[in-house]
XYZ file of C-alpha atoms in Angstrom:
593
model
C 31.820 -14.087 -25.049
C 28.101 -13.218 -24.940
C 27.711 -15.217 -21.723
C 30.664 -13.446 -20.083
C 29.205 -10.079 -21.087
C 25.804 -10.956 -19.571
C 27.402 -12.180 -16.343
C 29.779 -9.244 -16.066
C 27.088 -6.610 -16.490
C 24.438 -8.586 -14.585
C 21.893 -7.514 -17.199
C 19.327 -10.180 -16.434
C 19.268 -9.513 -12.704
C 18.996 -5.764 -13.175
C 16.254 -6.208 -15.731
C 17.842 -3.519 -17.891
C 17.773 -5.707 -20.949
C 14.066 -6.525 -20.533
C 13.040 -2.887 -20.193
C 15.217 -1.846 -23.122
C 13.718 -4.487 -25.409
C 10.199 -3.533 -24.278
C 10.796 0.135 -25.118
C 12.489 -0.739 -28.424
C 9.571 -2.910 -29.592
C 7.070 -0.242 -28.575
C 8.863 2.434 -30.549
C 9.087 0.187 -33.617
C 5.329 -0.439 -33.447
C 4.744 3.306 -33.142
C 6.751 3.939 -36.304
C 5.274 1.265 -38.585
C 1.646 0.901 -37.424
C -1.277 2.919 -38.782
C -3.539 4.982 -36.527
C -6.155 2.272 -36.084
C -3.610 -0.364 -35.058
C -2.002 2.115 -32.658
C -5.416 2.780 -31.126
C -6.033 -0.954 -30.628
C -2.460 -1.584 -29.407
C -2.993 1.065 -26.722
C -5.660 -1.163 -25.193
C -3.196 -4.068 -25.154
C -0.871 -1.982 -22.989
C -3.785 -1.241 -20.651
C -4.541 -4.957 -20.338
C -0.821 -5.492 -19.703
C -1.030 -3.054 -16.782
C -3.990 -5.024 -15.436
C -1.968 -8.238 -15.819
C 0.999 -6.617 -14.064
C -1.191 -5.968 -11.029
C -1.862 -9.711 -10.754
C 1.699 -10.822 -11.509
C 2.932 -8.709 -8.616
C 0.613 -10.712 -6.353
C 0.635 -14.140 -7.941
C 4.144 -14.313 -9.345
C 5.949 -12.617 -6.449
C 3.822 -13.515 -3.414
C 1.997 -16.646 -4.564
C -1.440 -15.053 -4.079
C -3.871 -15.892 -6.882
C -6.529 -13.186 -6.858
C -9.390 -13.384 -9.326
C -10.652 -10.015 -8.156
C -8.329 -7.679 -10.041
C -11.193 -6.554 -12.268
C -12.974 -5.184 -9.178
C -10.199 -2.636 -8.653
C -9.884 -2.177 -12.407
C -13.619 -1.499 -12.858
C -14.068 0.704 -9.795
C -10.953 2.685 -10.694
C -12.314 3.111 -14.220
C -15.730 4.300 -13.099
C -14.284 6.630 -10.431
C -11.792 8.134 -12.891
C -14.472 8.539 -15.542
C -16.910 10.268 -13.175
C -14.187 12.691 -12.070
C -13.194 13.478 -15.656
C -16.793 14.061 -16.770
C -17.383 16.549 -13.977
C -14.127 18.525 -14.090
C -12.415 18.122 -17.462
C -14.357 20.978 -19.039
C -12.590 23.462 -16.747
C -9.274 21.776 -15.944
C -8.695 20.060 -19.280
C -6.009 17.494 -18.369
C -7.857 14.200 -17.884
C -4.744 12.300 -16.799
C -4.363 14.404 -13.675
C -8.079 13.997 -12.941
C -8.714 10.337 -13.646
C -5.482 8.553 -12.780
C -4.994 9.622 -9.130
C -8.644 8.923 -8.253
C -8.485 5.564 -10.064
C -5.374 4.598 -8.086
C -6.911 5.793 -4.805
C -10.139 3.822 -5.282
C -8.158 0.714 -6.262
C -5.905 0.992 -3.211
C -8.816 1.640 -0.850
C -10.920 -1.256 -2.141
C -7.955 -3.641 -2.111
C -7.099 -2.545 1.427
C -10.588 -3.414 2.690
C -10.699 -6.806 0.950
C -7.066 -7.560 1.797
C -7.589 -6.850 5.483
C -10.279 -9.511 5.754
C -8.248 -11.991 3.699
C -4.868 -11.685 5.373
C -5.725 -10.670 8.912
C -8.376 -13.367 8.808
C -5.563 -15.845 7.996
C -7.357 -17.210 4.932
C -5.600 -19.888 2.917
C -4.646 -19.695 -0.761
C -7.781 -21.489 -1.968
C -10.038 -19.388 0.268
C -8.407 -16.213 -1.088
C -9.016 -17.247 -4.682
C -12.640 -18.187 -3.991
C -13.358 -15.012 -2.005
C -11.957 -12.710 -4.688
C -13.898 -14.611 -7.348
C -17.106 -14.243 -5.300
C -16.398 -10.520 -4.917
C -16.238 -10.226 -8.715
C -19.705 -11.758 -8.992
C -21.052 -9.296 -6.405
C -19.490 -6.303 -8.193
C -20.746 -7.451 -11.590
C -24.308 -7.966 -10.330
C -24.314 -4.606 -8.542
C -23.229 -2.644 -11.619
C -25.824 -4.425 -13.752
C -28.646 -3.740 -11.315
C -28.194 -0.252 -9.912
C -28.022 3.214 -11.456
C -26.321 6.236 -9.940
C -25.910 9.938 -10.722
C -22.752 11.836 -9.750
C -23.051 15.425 -10.917
C -23.009 15.327 -14.703
C -22.072 11.629 -14.802
C -24.917 9.124 -15.055
C -24.060 5.484 -14.369
C -27.004 3.712 -15.980
C -26.666 0.090 -14.844
C -26.499 -2.242 -17.840
C -26.225 0.757 -20.181
C -22.951 1.768 -18.567
C -21.349 5.198 -18.484
C -20.839 7.243 -21.655
C -19.540 10.674 -22.717
C -16.204 10.099 -20.981
C -13.536 12.614 -22.130
C -10.566 11.214 -23.991
C -6.879 11.446 -23.053
C -5.845 15.090 -22.690
C -2.440 16.286 -21.465
C -2.926 20.052 -21.805
C -4.593 22.325 -19.247
C -7.470 24.766 -19.692
C -10.693 24.938 -21.673
C -11.018 23.794 -25.265
C -7.760 21.803 -25.299
C -7.285 19.073 -27.893
C -7.255 15.343 -27.277
C -4.194 13.193 -27.884
C -3.812 11.554 -31.264
C -3.624 7.770 -31.590
C 0.159 7.982 -31.630
C 0.136 10.288 -28.618
C -2.101 7.876 -26.679
C 0.123 4.916 -27.514
C 3.331 6.718 -26.525
C 1.730 7.964 -23.302
C 0.641 4.432 -22.379
C 4.052 3.065 -23.332
C 5.722 5.563 -21.005
C 3.312 4.762 -18.146
C 3.824 1.013 -18.699
C 7.615 1.362 -18.630
C 7.500 3.462 -15.445
C 5.225 0.905 -13.776
C 7.459 -1.953 -14.879
C 10.603 -0.267 -13.567
C 8.818 0.703 -10.349
C 7.682 -2.875 -9.706
C 11.165 -4.228 -10.478
C 12.689 -1.787 -7.987
C 10.032 -2.615 -5.393
C 10.862 -6.324 -5.591
C 14.569 -5.595 -5.107
C 13.940 -3.478 -2.018
C 13.825 -5.122 1.452
C 10.027 -5.063 1.161
C 10.212 -7.108 -2.027
C 12.684 -9.566 -0.482
C 10.266 -10.174 2.389
C 7.461 -10.739 -0.124
C 9.607 -13.343 -1.896
C 10.287 -15.004 1.472
C 6.543 -15.186 2.137
C 6.020 -16.881 -1.217
C 8.683 -19.482 -0.476
C 7.866 -20.150 3.193
C 5.407 -17.896 4.995
C 5.884 -19.723 8.313
C 9.656 -19.239 8.276
C 9.180 -15.575 7.383
C 7.054 -15.134 10.484
C 9.669 -17.001 12.537
C 12.079 -14.257 11.506
C 9.823 -11.638 13.095
C 8.010 -10.296 10.043
C 4.269 -9.628 10.240
C 3.369 -11.363 6.989
C -0.236 -10.110 7.175
C 0.945 -6.505 6.962
C 3.258 -7.186 4.034
C 0.597 -9.135 2.138
C -2.025 -6.442 2.716
C 0.311 -3.667 1.552
C 1.213 -5.625 -1.589
C -2.479 -6.288 -2.220
C -3.129 -2.539 -1.974
C -0.284 -1.727 -4.379
C -1.693 -4.312 -6.771
C -5.161 -2.768 -6.419
C -3.753 0.680 -7.150
C -2.103 -0.544 -10.369
C -5.342 -2.220 -11.466
C -7.310 0.957 -10.619
C -4.858 2.970 -12.719
C -5.436 0.563 -15.615
C -9.185 1.005 -15.270
C -8.939 4.798 -15.342
C -6.761 4.612 -18.466
C -9.250 2.263 -20.126
C -12.068 4.746 -19.438
C -10.124 7.564 -21.110
C -9.175 5.304 -24.000
C -12.626 3.919 -24.770
C -14.795 6.917 -23.701
C -17.362 4.388 -22.505
C -17.672 1.866 -19.659
C -20.131 -0.914 -18.952
C -20.456 -3.739 -16.389
C -18.495 -6.144 -18.593
C -15.381 -4.739 -16.887
C -16.421 -6.763 -13.839
C -17.497 -9.861 -15.723
C -16.240 -13.364 -14.975
C -14.808 -13.600 -18.508
C -12.748 -10.454 -17.992
C -11.608 -11.696 -14.562
C -10.367 -15.003 -15.976
C -8.507 -13.297 -18.822
C -6.134 -11.611 -16.368
C -4.379 -14.805 -15.141
C -4.234 -15.959 -18.776
C -2.221 -12.831 -19.678
C 0.153 -13.651 -16.836
C 0.532 -17.337 -17.704
C 1.073 -16.772 -21.420
C 3.655 -14.044 -20.875
C 5.459 -15.715 -17.981
C 4.396 -15.685 -14.339
C 6.675 -13.785 -11.978
C 8.541 -11.932 -14.732
C 6.562 -8.649 -14.457
C 7.063 -7.918 -18.165
C 5.311 -11.200 -18.995
C 1.759 -9.856 -18.563
C 2.458 -7.201 -21.193
C 3.759 -9.856 -23.579
C 0.735 -12.038 -22.813
C -1.784 -9.232 -23.331
C -0.095 -8.082 -26.534
C 0.124 -11.643 -27.897
C -3.513 -12.459 -27.171
C -4.649 -9.050 -28.398
C -2.638 -9.370 -31.620
C -3.974 -12.889 -32.260
C -7.531 -11.684 -31.764
C -6.891 -8.697 -34.031
C -5.326 -10.616 -36.911
C -7.511 -13.729 -36.610
C -10.756 -11.766 -36.378
C -11.953 -12.985 -39.747
C -10.247 -16.364 -39.661
C -12.154 -19.583 -40.231
C -15.585 -18.030 -40.219
C -14.949 -16.022 -37.069
C -13.592 -18.943 -35.033
C -10.729 -16.847 -33.678
C -11.590 -17.770 -30.082
C -11.151 -21.468 -30.885
C -7.748 -20.886 -32.502
C -6.564 -18.736 -29.593
C -7.802 -21.358 -27.119
C -5.796 -24.103 -28.854
C -2.696 -21.917 -28.862
C -3.132 -21.192 -25.141
C -3.457 -24.903 -24.349
C -0.274 -25.649 -26.293
C 1.524 -22.842 -24.444
C 0.526 -24.212 -21.040
C 1.418 -27.804 -21.989
C 4.785 -27.218 -23.616
C 5.933 -23.779 -22.462
C 4.798 -23.589 -18.838
C 7.054 -20.587 -18.157
C 5.442 -18.531 -20.896
C 6.983 -16.348 -23.550
C 9.543 -14.855 -21.159
C 10.521 -18.370 -20.122
C 11.315 -19.207 -23.730
C 13.378 -16.027 -24.122
C 15.292 -16.569 -20.864
C 15.998 -20.228 -21.652
C 17.620 -19.133 -24.927
C 19.684 -16.447 -23.184
C 20.756 -18.873 -20.416
C 22.379 -21.127 -23.002
C 25.012 -18.438 -23.485
C 25.734 -18.146 -19.767
C 28.560 -20.271 -18.410
C 27.434 -22.874 -15.869
C 28.939 -22.508 -12.379
C 31.634 -24.944 -11.307
C 31.006 -27.579 -8.651
C 30.771 -26.007 -5.228
C 32.965 -27.000 -2.307
C 31.694 -28.181 1.062
C 30.991 -25.449 3.614
C 33.607 -25.113 6.360
C 32.086 -24.146 9.735
C 34.372 -21.880 11.769
C 32.957 -21.306 15.257
C 36.025 -19.275 16.232
C 34.792 -16.523 13.934
C 31.649 -15.920 15.999
C 32.187 -12.440 17.396
C 28.804 -10.757 17.123
C 28.403 -8.030 19.741
C 25.637 -8.882 22.185
C 23.104 -6.046 22.326
C 20.460 -7.785 24.453
C 20.687 -9.674 27.750
C 19.218 -13.096 28.439
C 15.552 -13.278 29.394
C 13.637 -15.734 31.520
C 10.770 -17.633 29.933
C 8.169 -19.264 32.163
C 5.050 -21.349 31.568
C 2.168 -21.413 34.039
C -0.143 -24.442 33.755
C -0.058 -24.411 29.956
C -2.441 -26.863 28.350
C -2.908 -27.837 24.712
C -5.087 -30.540 23.194
C -5.883 -31.749 19.710
C -9.241 -33.431 20.055
C -8.672 -36.332 22.441
C -4.869 -36.068 22.267
C -3.224 -33.939 24.966
C 0.442 -33.286 24.075
C 0.859 -30.521 26.702
C -0.840 -31.150 30.026
C -0.657 -28.309 32.584
C 3.132 -27.824 32.514
C 4.898 -25.403 34.862
C 8.495 -24.724 33.806
C 10.985 -21.908 34.072
C 13.981 -21.396 31.794
C 16.823 -19.129 32.876
C 20.260 -18.270 31.477
C 22.191 -21.282 30.282
C 21.043 -24.396 28.442
C 17.993 -26.462 29.331
C 17.357 -29.658 27.385
C 13.855 -31.087 27.087
C 14.022 -34.850 26.712
C 11.592 -37.755 26.804
C 10.363 -40.700 24.773
C 8.666 -40.296 21.410
C 5.201 -38.785 21.858
C 6.088 -37.192 25.191
C 5.059 -33.733 23.888
C 8.534 -32.156 23.665
C 8.109 -30.393 20.309
C 4.500 -29.472 21.093
C 5.569 -27.870 24.368
C 8.275 -25.880 22.567
C 5.711 -24.719 20.013
C 3.414 -23.627 22.829
C 6.247 -21.605 24.395
C 7.051 -19.889 21.117
C 3.463 -19.234 20.011
C 3.410 -21.572 17.024
C 0.577 -23.408 18.779
C -2.021 -21.233 20.545
C -2.676 -22.657 24.013
C -6.068 -23.691 25.345
C -5.289 -22.711 28.917
C -2.489 -21.265 31.046
C -0.008 -18.454 30.506
C 3.458 -17.882 29.042
C 5.736 -15.159 30.426
C 8.916 -13.598 29.035
C 10.508 -12.099 32.137
C 7.460 -10.343 33.633
C 5.747 -9.782 30.273
C 2.671 -11.909 29.597
C 3.094 -13.045 25.978
C 0.301 -15.634 26.015
C -1.738 -13.831 23.369
C 1.188 -12.446 21.376
C 1.392 -13.329 17.699
C 4.382 -15.415 16.655
C 6.206 -12.516 14.989
C 5.640 -10.331 18.055
C 7.304 -12.946 20.277
C 10.282 -12.975 17.935
C 10.501 -9.188 18.204
C 10.540 -9.536 21.999
C 13.714 -11.604 21.730
C 12.757 -15.231 21.055
C 14.676 -17.001 18.279
C 13.201 -20.251 16.982
C 14.608 -23.110 14.920
C 12.267 -25.986 14.131
C 13.073 -29.680 13.522
C 13.505 -29.490 9.761
C 15.822 -26.831 8.363
C 13.818 -23.903 7.008
C 15.787 -21.803 4.543
C 14.757 -19.862 1.461
C 16.089 -22.181 -1.210
C 15.977 -19.790 -4.151
C 18.022 -17.272 -2.135
C 21.791 -17.355 -1.779
C 23.418 -18.060 1.586
C 24.123 -14.358 1.997
C 20.543 -13.367 1.149
C 19.174 -15.836 3.708
C 21.317 -14.362 6.467
C 20.632 -10.809 5.259
C 16.842 -11.110 5.383
C 17.072 -12.476 8.920
C 19.448 -9.759 10.130
C 17.315 -7.036 8.526
C 14.347 -8.101 10.653
C 16.366 -7.111 13.715
C 18.156 -3.979 12.517
C 15.798 -2.484 9.874
C 18.934 -0.709 8.706
C 20.690 -1.726 5.487
C 24.256 -0.802 6.528
C 23.970 -2.537 9.917
C 22.387 -5.541 8.219
C 25.266 -5.767 5.748
C 27.802 -5.717 8.599
C 25.989 -8.412 10.582
C 25.622 -10.548 7.453
C 29.327 -10.331 6.616
C 30.280 -11.178 10.208
C 28.056 -14.251 10.285
C 29.274 -15.380 6.866
C 32.712 -15.820 8.455
C 31.235 -18.713 10.454
C 29.603 -20.281 7.427
C 32.352 -20.746 4.879
C 33.382 -17.116 4.542
C 32.322 -14.462 2.032
C 33.421 -16.586 -0.934
C 30.540 -18.992 -0.216
C 27.927 -16.275 0.160
C 26.822 -16.416 -3.482
C 25.847 -20.108 -3.318
C 22.193 -21.030 -3.568
C 20.741 -22.451 -0.349
C 19.202 -25.175 -2.475
C 22.695 -26.514 -3.254
C 23.490 -27.168 0.419
C 23.378 -30.555 2.108
C 20.864 -31.260 4.872
C 23.457 -30.618 7.567
C 24.598 -27.389 5.912
C 20.993 -26.208 5.732
C 20.711 -26.943 9.458
C 23.703 -24.716 10.073
C 22.351 -21.951 7.862
C 19.035 -22.084 9.733
C 20.861 -21.761 13.058
C 22.908 -18.817 11.804
C 19.715 -17.128 10.622
C 18.444 -17.406 14.211
C 21.687 -15.876 15.492
C 21.236 -12.965 13.073
C 18.145 -11.986 15.089
C 20.334 -11.568 18.200
C 17.704 -13.242 20.395
C 17.702 -13.320 24.188
C 16.038 -16.744 24.200
C 17.029 -19.375 21.615
C 14.693 -22.328 21.048
C 16.188 -25.237 19.090
C 14.263 -28.363 18.099
C 16.699 -31.199 17.302
C 19.299 -28.899 15.711
C 21.904 -31.678 15.368
C 19.694 -33.895 13.183
C 21.475 -34.752 9.935
C 24.843 -33.399 11.067
C 28.098 -35.325 11.056
C 29.967 -36.018 14.316
C 32.335 -33.182 13.552
C 29.461 -30.777 12.918
C 27.766 -31.847 16.151
C 30.942 -31.104 18.093
C 31.073 -27.633 16.568
C 27.395 -27.084 17.344
C 28.007 -28.140 20.944
C 30.825 -25.590 21.168
C 28.597 -22.851 19.728
C 25.720 -23.607 22.106
C 28.090 -23.566 25.081
C 29.355 -20.148 23.975
C 25.811 -18.825 23.556
C 24.621 -20.255 26.879
C 26.910 -17.879 28.760
C 24.789 -14.906 27.709
C 21.507 -16.377 26.421
C 18.689 -18.636 27.515
C 18.858 -21.817 25.432
C 15.917 -24.240 25.236
C 16.809 -27.413 23.385
C 14.732 -30.423 22.358
C 17.029 -33.342 21.538
C 17.120 -37.167 21.315
C 20.889 -37.635 20.997
C 21.945 -38.133 24.624
C 25.664 -37.966 23.790
C 25.054 -34.546 22.275
C 22.975 -33.535 25.311
C 25.748 -34.623 27.717
C 28.286 -32.533 25.806
C 26.285 -29.426 26.774
C 26.166 -30.234 30.518
C 22.681 -28.687 30.669
C 19.793 -28.543 33.036
C 17.261 -31.157 31.968
C 13.453 -31.334 31.933
C 11.912 -34.750 31.275
C 8.430 -34.922 29.732
C 6.238 -38.010 29.697
C 2.777 -38.304 28.141
C 2.457 -34.533 27.880
C 3.324 -33.846 31.520
C 6.467 -32.750 33.331
C 8.034 -35.875 34.824
C 11.130 -34.492 36.537
C 13.882 -31.877 36.319
C 17.524 -31.749 37.339
C 21.034 -31.631 35.953
C 22.159 -34.165 33.368
C 23.895 -36.484 35.847
C 20.908 -36.611 38.177
C 18.509 -37.382 35.367
C 20.723 -40.065 33.825
C 20.915 -41.850 37.178
C 17.184 -41.610 37.861
C 15.771 -45.132 37.671
C 12.267 -43.885 36.831
C 13.615 -41.818 33.929
C 15.470 -44.844 32.617
C 12.238 -46.819 32.782
C 10.157 -44.395 30.722
C 12.924 -43.244 28.384
C 14.385 -46.631 27.581
C 11.140 -48.581 27.977
C 12.690 -50.656 30.748
C 10.364 -52.563 33.096
């Protein structure tokens, strides 16, 4: 009964239950705790906000940043300086410190994020760079002193005389009590948590999840992943800057320890202990670690750090999904397991998507690509028009490399690529997709944690950028792939051949003018290959199809134009009958002397 109730109301997916429990626990603490404990617990909520800023990056986008304390510290100092200079006349320190803290966090994260993501840095490089930035910030705050009006930042001595939390306006207003501070921070934490949950459920958040699962596939769908990553990094920086400004108002004093390596490494610990990717987990992690430190302060001769360290090690070893993972695993026991799924039925007759773009010609002019001493693409001139063109040749002929050069997956060393009359040689991959090129690589690339419907939806949204149009396109394409009743299935539950089909349908959702397919029939049954042949023949009437394939029976079923590659060069072209009767082609393709 409990499981049916959870499934019917979709409580876990909507995160309503998590937020409700979070608020309930906070209110209970507010009722039973004394003023000192409330004051200390307020700082745990602030550290939870700092942890939330990282979980949004690390848990949702797979970006481990060790530089969150940069935005946290700079936001704190900026908010404190503003409050010191203006609180005596305005009064309300929230309206002074918080916006400036957020702004400084966003700005700093935007600058760092631009170099990271537009510089195409890898995950390890990102982690190292943000860690190095922490060291620079820490050293700078220790070394230099500044004066901003009435605020004096005195290097190692920090910044003092920061006004406390004040909600009223005017001169001589009173500060919030310990209970008032705690309730204010609880409200801010809940709003941030709900805001982040809603952000992740928006199309922006879905794209972020796609980037975490497969950044290359996301770019193949036409999304500029650098822009999305930078924006998320800036949002994360703004949340951390907000946390820093709140910490300044809470403690009335700041020093360079905010930027320290120890503080920086505590942030991922909050996330891991609470549960990475859960958003509420960082709050649970910060509260748990804070409570342990508070209650074990006098334990074993002051060896609280040792006890906490042992507990953290045990958590990582035996509960790798954190506290939220434990809670969710208990709840999932009450949820009924889904029945065994049926095989997907492909129905090509249901393909009725309105064509909104005409076919385009793609042409290569002396394109050349080498990898050291290996030259997979050697000065190839080819033109692809409406209809199907198959690229064939022996293994190592350069077929897939040439296709990747055409699509922009491989940057070329020399030559040009044209789409109609447009020179797209220097276009980024996602920009080529936006110009009308749809690409499917050898191995099926689908987002395995997404359902079938979500996979098609995220692809269609890249084309339409309109939710209602995307929903219509998704429902239409689902009719090909098992119908709407199969839309809920996880892509991870599909067979290899079914994933191939889903990948192809995701390409169709982009409504491309040029469709590039690299061995699309691999892993399909004979029946599936016949259906794929039918689909390609339908598409070839209005699109330009470029196909790399080894299965000659499948190639013959398409009656295509053929380009034969050999040792990275164009060997010959012609229709399928001419090529199959060419003695020289038989020699190189079959290895015949």
